[in-house]
Amino acid sequence: MRSFSYERATSPGAAAAAAAGTANAKFIAGGTNLLDLMKLEIETPAHLIDVNGLALDRIDETADGGLRIGALVRNTDLAADRRVRRDYAVLSRALLAGASGQLRNKATTAGNLLQRTRCPYFYDANLPCNKRKPGSGCAAIGGFSRQHAVIGASEACIATHPSDMAVAMRVLDVVVETVRPDGATRSIPIADLHRLPGDSPEIETTLQPGELITAVALPKPVGGTQAYRKVRDRASYAFALVSVAAIVQGDGTGRVALGGVAHKPWRVEAAESELPRGAKAVTARLLADAKPTKDNAYKLPLAERTLAAVLREARG
């Protein structure tokens, strides 16, 4: 690990200003992703800004009946909150499907949203990776790509987003609240937070330099039967090959988002009109533009079967 300087932020605005005003600065909270990347010298920040002391670790009710989740709320606390378990069960289940208990005790809400891909080629500094070193190429393309994206990828990157929580938040239509270096705040629909790789896979979100996530706002509860199902190689401490977050209403309508298939949580609202017709019709539209490799083509029928299982469970 390379040497770096360190400071403790005193306010969200001060943290954002410090990040924008210092070359190669990074925020750190739980550190469950950043520290691993620093040890491998994939991330080499010159300056760390510790945001753990900021008052961003509360879950508060909002005026419209929803919840505001502070950026520093730990994954364990969020999953266990009685209001989340009661009204946003898909979120609680997704969190409990992620990582291990020890990691959930440290990982934060904002950090979970911003974690970087677990593509093995990204983690191997001896291999080319456009996300790690722009313009160097993508070793996953033409390599072993069993875990990689089947849709929304590009000729520069076929990595997937690793978060379970983000998939559930996408199906819930949360809004991400931030503060910029100039002190201005803004609200970003989660659909607009993560980017597809295109020609610049190293730019993973629409956050501006120095912009700090302060909270995530859940809308008022939408009811219905909520489920999260994750298919992975082993029962714990493994990332999704395919995951399904779904909310199914009594009349058969609802919402669906997929994980493990794209560079961001994958949701196509137009496909949800097919829910009364079943999983095959939904996934046909959800994955209509899929371009799988020979190694990961299995994800297409796996997504359909996983959604079918979720719908059977939801409909009793």
Short mmCIF file of N, CA and C in Angstrom, two decimals, residues 165-265:
data_model
loop_
_atom_site.label_atom_id
_atom_site.label_comp_id
_atom_site.label_asym_id
_atom_site.label_seq_id
_atom_site.Cartn_x
_atom_site.Cartn_y
_atom_site.Cartn_z
N MET A 165 -27.89 -4.52 -2.78
CA MET A 165 -28.72 -3.43 -2.28
C MET A 165 -29.18 -2.50 -3.40
N ALA A 166 -28.29 -2.21 -4.34
CA ALA A 166 -28.62 -1.28 -5.41
C ALA A 166 -29.74 -1.81 -6.30
N VAL A 167 -29.81 -3.13 -6.48
CA VAL A 167 -30.86 -3.72 -7.30
C VAL A 167 -32.22 -3.52 -6.62
N ALA A 168 -32.26 -3.76 -5.31
CA ALA A 168 -33.50 -3.53 -4.58
C ALA A 168 -33.88 -2.06 -4.58
N MET A 169 -32.90 -1.17 -4.44
CA MET A 169 -33.20 0.26 -4.45
C MET A 169 -33.69 0.71 -5.81
N ARG A 170 -33.20 0.07 -6.87
CA ARG A 170 -33.67 0.42 -8.22
C ARG A 170 -35.13 0.05 -8.37
N VAL A 171 -35.55 -1.09 -7.86
CA VAL A 171 -36.95 -1.50 -8.00
C VAL A 171 -37.86 -0.65 -7.12
N LEU A 172 -37.28 -0.04 -6.07
CA LEU A 172 -38.06 0.82 -5.18
C LEU A 172 -38.07 2.28 -5.64
N ASP A 173 -37.29 2.61 -6.67
CA ASP A 173 -37.22 3.99 -7.19
C ASP A 173 -36.76 4.98 -6.12
N VAL A 174 -35.65 4.67 -5.46
CA VAL A 174 -35.15 5.59 -4.45
C VAL A 174 -34.52 6.81 -5.11
N VAL A 175 -34.29 7.83 -4.31
CA VAL A 175 -33.63 9.05 -4.75
C VAL A 175 -32.38 9.25 -3.90
N VAL A 176 -31.26 9.50 -4.55
CA VAL A 176 -29.98 9.68 -3.87
C VAL A 176 -29.73 11.17 -3.66
N GLU A 177 -29.49 11.56 -2.41
CA GLU A 177 -29.25 12.95 -2.07
C GLU A 177 -27.76 13.20 -1.90
N THR A 178 -27.29 14.32 -2.43
CA THR A 178 -25.86 14.62 -2.39
C THR A 178 -25.60 16.08 -2.02
N VAL A 179 -24.34 16.35 -1.71
CA VAL A 179 -23.87 17.73 -1.56
C VAL A 179 -22.65 17.90 -2.45
N ARG A 180 -22.58 19.05 -3.12
CA ARG A 180 -21.46 19.34 -4.02
C ARG A 180 -20.40 20.18 -3.29
N PRO A 181 -19.23 20.32 -3.89
CA PRO A 181 -18.17 21.10 -3.26
C PRO A 181 -18.54 22.55 -2.97
N ASP A 182 -19.46 23.12 -3.75
CA ASP A 182 -19.87 24.50 -3.50
C ASP A 182 -20.97 24.61 -2.45
N GLY A 183 -21.35 23.48 -1.86
CA GLY A 183 -22.37 23.46 -0.83
C GLY A 183 -23.78 23.24 -1.35
N ALA A 184 -23.96 23.27 -2.67
CA ALA A 184 -25.28 23.03 -3.25
C ALA A 184 -25.64 21.55 -3.11
N THR A 185 -26.92 21.31 -2.96
CA THR A 185 -27.40 19.93 -2.85
C THR A 185 -28.19 19.56 -4.10
N ARG A 186 -28.31 18.28 -4.35
CA ARG A 186 -29.17 17.83 -5.43
C ARG A 186 -29.70 16.43 -5.13
N SER A 187 -30.76 16.06 -5.84
CA SER A 187 -31.39 14.75 -5.70
C SER A 187 -31.31 14.03 -7.03
N ILE A 188 -30.81 12.79 -7.00
CA ILE A 188 -30.58 12.02 -8.22
C ILE A 188 -31.42 10.75 -8.17
N PRO A 189 -32.39 10.56 -9.07
CA PRO A 189 -33.08 9.27 -9.13
C PRO A 189 -32.07 8.15 -9.33
N ILE A 190 -32.24 7.05 -8.65
CA ILE A 190 -31.24 6.00 -8.74
C ILE A 190 -31.08 5.48 -10.16
N ALA A 191 -32.11 5.61 -10.97
CA ALA A 191 -31.99 5.20 -12.38
C ALA A 191 -30.91 6.01 -13.10
N ASP A 192 -30.62 7.20 -12.60
CA ASP A 192 -29.65 8.09 -13.25
C ASP A 192 -28.29 8.11 -12.54
N LEU A 193 -28.13 7.33 -11.47
CA LEU A 193 -26.88 7.38 -10.72
C LEU A 193 -25.76 6.60 -11.41
N HIS A 194 -26.02 5.36 -11.77
CA HIS A 194 -24.99 4.52 -12.37
C HIS A 194 -25.00 4.63 -13.89
N ARG A 195 -23.83 4.59 -14.48
CA ARG A 195 -23.68 4.71 -15.94
C ARG A 195 -23.39 3.35 -16.57
N LEU A 196 -23.78 3.21 -17.82
CA LEU A 196 -23.30 2.09 -18.62
C LEU A 196 -21.89 2.40 -19.09
N PRO A 197 -21.09 1.40 -19.44
CA PRO A 197 -19.66 1.65 -19.68
C PRO A 197 -19.35 2.52 -20.89
N GLY A 198 -20.04 2.28 -22.02
CA GLY A 198 -19.74 3.05 -23.22
C GLY A 198 -18.26 3.04 -23.53
N ASP A 199 -17.72 4.20 -23.90
CA ASP A 199 -16.29 4.32 -24.19
C ASP A 199 -15.47 4.75 -22.98
N SER A 200 -16.13 4.96 -21.83
CA SER A 200 -15.41 5.44 -20.64
C SER A 200 -15.86 4.66 -19.41
N PRO A 201 -15.55 3.37 -19.34
CA PRO A 201 -16.02 2.56 -18.21
C PRO A 201 -15.41 2.97 -16.87
N GLU A 202 -14.33 3.75 -16.90
CA GLU A 202 -13.74 4.21 -15.64
C GLU A 202 -14.62 5.23 -14.93
N ILE A 203 -15.58 5.84 -15.66
CA ILE A 203 -16.53 6.78 -15.07
C ILE A 203 -17.80 5.99 -14.77
N GLU A 204 -18.03 5.65 -13.52
CA GLU A 204 -19.05 4.68 -13.17
C GLU A 204 -20.37 5.29 -12.73
N THR A 205 -20.37 6.56 -12.31
CA THR A 205 -21.59 7.22 -11.86
C THR A 205 -21.68 8.61 -12.46
N THR A 206 -22.80 9.27 -12.22
CA THR A 206 -23.00 10.64 -12.68
C THR A 206 -22.62 11.66 -11.61
N LEU A 207 -22.01 11.21 -10.52
CA LEU A 207 -21.54 12.14 -9.50
C LEU A 207 -20.42 13.01 -10.06
N GLN A 208 -20.41 14.26 -9.66
CA GLN A 208 -19.36 15.18 -10.08
C GLN A 208 -18.15 15.04 -9.16
N PRO A 209 -16.97 15.46 -9.57
CA PRO A 209 -15.79 15.37 -8.70
C PRO A 209 -16.04 16.03 -7.35
N GLY A 210 -15.80 15.29 -6.28
CA GLY A 210 -15.99 15.82 -4.94
C GLY A 210 -17.40 15.68 -4.40
N GLU A 211 -18.37 15.34 -5.23
CA GLU A 211 -19.75 15.24 -4.77
C GLU A 211 -19.90 14.08 -3.79
N LEU A 212 -20.57 14.33 -2.68
CA LEU A 212 -20.70 13.36 -1.60
C LEU A 212 -22.15 12.95 -1.41
N ILE A 213 -22.40 11.65 -1.39
CA ILE A 213 -23.74 11.16 -1.07
C ILE A 213 -24.00 11.36 0.41
N THR A 214 -25.13 11.97 0.75
CA THR A 214 -25.48 12.21 2.15
C THR A 214 -26.63 11.34 2.64
N ALA A 215 -27.51 10.91 1.73
CA ALA A 215 -28.66 10.10 2.14
C ALA A 215 -29.29 9.45 0.92
N VAL A 216 -30.14 8.48 1.20
CA VAL A 216 -30.97 7.85 0.19
C VAL A 216 -32.41 7.93 0.67
N ALA A 217 -33.30 8.46 -0.17
CA ALA A 217 -34.69 8.64 0.22
C ALA A 217 -35.56 7.54 -0.39
N LEU A 218 -36.23 6.80 0.48
CA LEU A 218 -37.19 5.79 0.04
C LEU A 218 -38.56 6.45 -0.09
N PRO A 219 -39.27 6.22 -1.18
CA PRO A 219 -40.63 6.78 -1.31
C PRO A 219 -41.57 6.08 -0.35
N LYS A 220 -42.78 6.58 -0.25
CA LYS A 220 -43.75 5.92 0.63
C LYS A 220 -43.96 4.48 0.17
N PRO A 221 -44.28 3.58 1.07
CA PRO A 221 -44.40 2.16 0.73
C PRO A 221 -45.39 1.92 -0.41
N VAL A 222 -45.04 0.98 -1.28
CA VAL A 222 -45.90 0.65 -2.42
C VAL A 222 -46.68 -0.63 -2.19
N GLY A 223 -46.46 -1.30 -1.05
CA GLY A 223 -47.20 -2.52 -0.75
C GLY A 223 -46.79 -3.67 -1.64
N GLY A 224 -47.71 -4.60 -1.83
CA GLY A 224 -47.44 -5.76 -2.65
C GLY A 224 -46.55 -6.77 -1.95
N THR A 225 -46.33 -7.89 -2.62
CA THR A 225 -45.41 -8.91 -2.13
C THR A 225 -44.03 -8.61 -2.68
N GLN A 226 -43.05 -8.50 -1.79
CA GLN A 226 -41.71 -8.11 -2.20
C GLN A 226 -40.74 -9.27 -1.99
N ALA A 227 -39.88 -9.48 -2.97
CA ALA A 227 -38.95 -10.61 -2.91
C ALA A 227 -37.62 -10.24 -3.54
N TYR A 228 -36.57 -10.86 -3.03
CA TYR A 228 -35.25 -10.77 -3.63
C TYR A 228 -34.66 -12.16 -3.65
N ARG A 229 -34.29 -12.63 -4.84
CA ARG A 229 -33.69 -13.96 -4.98
C ARG A 229 -32.37 -13.83 -5.72
N LYS A 230 -31.35 -14.43 -5.13
CA LYS A 230 -29.99 -14.33 -5.66
C LYS A 230 -29.45 -15.72 -5.97
N VAL A 231 -29.00 -15.90 -7.20
CA VAL A 231 -28.38 -17.16 -7.62
C VAL A 231 -26.88 -16.94 -7.69
N ARG A 232 -26.12 -17.77 -6.97
CA ARG A 232 -24.67 -17.59 -6.89
C ARG A 232 -24.00 -18.96 -6.80
N ASP A 233 -22.70 -18.95 -6.88
CA ASP A 233 -21.96 -20.21 -6.90
C ASP A 233 -21.90 -20.91 -5.55
N ARG A 234 -22.00 -20.16 -4.46
CA ARG A 234 -22.02 -20.77 -3.14
C ARG A 234 -22.98 -19.98 -2.26
N ALA A 235 -23.31 -20.52 -1.11
CA ALA A 235 -24.43 -19.99 -0.33
C ALA A 235 -24.14 -18.65 0.34
N SER A 236 -22.88 -18.29 0.52
CA SER A 236 -22.57 -17.02 1.15
C SER A 236 -21.28 -16.45 0.59
N TYR A 237 -21.10 -15.15 0.83
CA TYR A 237 -19.87 -14.46 0.43
C TYR A 237 -19.56 -14.68 -1.05
N ALA A 238 -20.59 -14.56 -1.87
CA ALA A 238 -20.42 -14.70 -3.31
C ALA A 238 -21.33 -13.69 -4.00
N PHE A 239 -20.89 -13.19 -5.14
CA PHE A 239 -21.66 -12.20 -5.87
C PHE A 239 -22.64 -12.89 -6.82
N ALA A 240 -23.68 -12.17 -7.20
CA ALA A 240 -24.76 -12.76 -7.97
C ALA A 240 -24.31 -13.13 -9.38
N LEU A 241 -24.69 -14.33 -9.81
CA LEU A 241 -24.66 -14.65 -11.23
C LEU A 241 -25.88 -14.00 -11.88
N VAL A 242 -27.02 -14.15 -11.21
CA VAL A 242 -28.26 -13.45 -11.56
C VAL A 242 -29.01 -13.21 -10.27
N SER A 243 -29.59 -12.03 -10.11
CA SER A 243 -30.50 -11.79 -8.99
C SER A 243 -31.74 -11.09 -9.50
N VAL A 244 -32.83 -11.27 -8.77
CA VAL A 244 -34.12 -10.67 -9.14
C VAL A 244 -34.70 -9.96 -7.92
N ALA A 245 -34.99 -8.70 -8.07
CA ALA A 245 -35.75 -7.94 -7.09
C ALA A 245 -37.13 -7.67 -7.69
N ALA A 246 -38.18 -8.01 -6.97
CA ALA A 246 -39.52 -7.88 -7.54
C ALA A 246 -40.51 -7.41 -6.49
N ILE A 247 -41.49 -6.63 -6.94
CA ILE A 247 -42.64 -6.23 -6.15
C ILE A 247 -43.87 -6.60 -6.97
N VAL A 248 -44.69 -7.48 -6.45
CA VAL A 248 -45.85 -7.98 -7.19
C VAL A 248 -47.12 -7.61 -6.44
N GLN A 249 -48.01 -6.92 -7.13
CA GLN A 249 -49.28 -6.51 -6.54
C GLN A 249 -50.33 -7.61 -6.70
N GLY A 250 -51.43 -7.47 -5.98
CA GLY A 250 -52.47 -8.48 -6.02
C GLY A 250 -53.10 -8.69 -7.38
N ASP A 251 -53.08 -7.66 -8.22
CA ASP A 251 -53.67 -7.78 -9.56
C ASP A 251 -52.68 -8.31 -10.59
N GLY A 252 -51.49 -8.70 -10.14
CA GLY A 252 -50.50 -9.27 -11.05
C GLY A 252 -49.52 -8.27 -11.63
N THR A 253 -49.77 -6.98 -11.43
CA THR A 253 -48.83 -5.96 -11.90
C THR A 253 -47.67 -5.84 -10.92
N GLY A 254 -46.65 -5.08 -11.28
CA GLY A 254 -45.55 -4.92 -10.36
C GLY A 254 -44.30 -4.34 -11.00
N ARG A 255 -43.17 -4.61 -10.36
CA ARG A 255 -41.88 -4.08 -10.80
C ARG A 255 -40.83 -5.18 -10.72
N VAL A 256 -39.84 -5.10 -11.60
CA VAL A 256 -38.76 -6.10 -11.62
C VAL A 256 -37.45 -5.41 -11.95
N ALA A 257 -36.39 -5.77 -11.23
CA ALA A 257 -35.03 -5.35 -11.58
C ALA A 257 -34.11 -6.56 -11.45
N LEU A 258 -33.08 -6.58 -12.28
CA LEU A 258 -32.13 -7.69 -12.28
C LEU A 258 -30.75 -7.22 -11.84
N GLY A 259 -30.04 -8.09 -11.16
CA GLY A 259 -28.64 -7.89 -10.85
C GLY A 259 -27.80 -8.97 -11.49
N GLY A 260 -26.50 -8.72 -11.59
CA GLY A 260 -25.59 -9.70 -12.15
C GLY A 260 -25.57 -9.80 -13.65
N VAL A 261 -26.31 -8.91 -14.34
CA VAL A 261 -26.39 -9.02 -15.79
C VAL A 261 -25.86 -7.80 -16.53
N ALA A 262 -25.59 -6.72 -15.80
CA ALA A 262 -25.21 -5.47 -16.47
C ALA A 262 -24.28 -4.65 -15.59
N HIS A 263 -23.80 -3.55 -16.14
CA HIS A 263 -22.88 -2.63 -15.46
C HIS A 263 -23.59 -1.82 -14.39
N LYS A 264 -24.91 -1.92 -14.32
CA LYS A 264 -25.73 -1.22 -13.35
C LYS A 264 -26.94 -2.10 -13.06
N PRO A 265 -27.67 -1.84 -11.98
CA PRO A 265 -28.92 -2.58 -11.77
C PRO A 265 -29.81 -2.43 -13.00
#
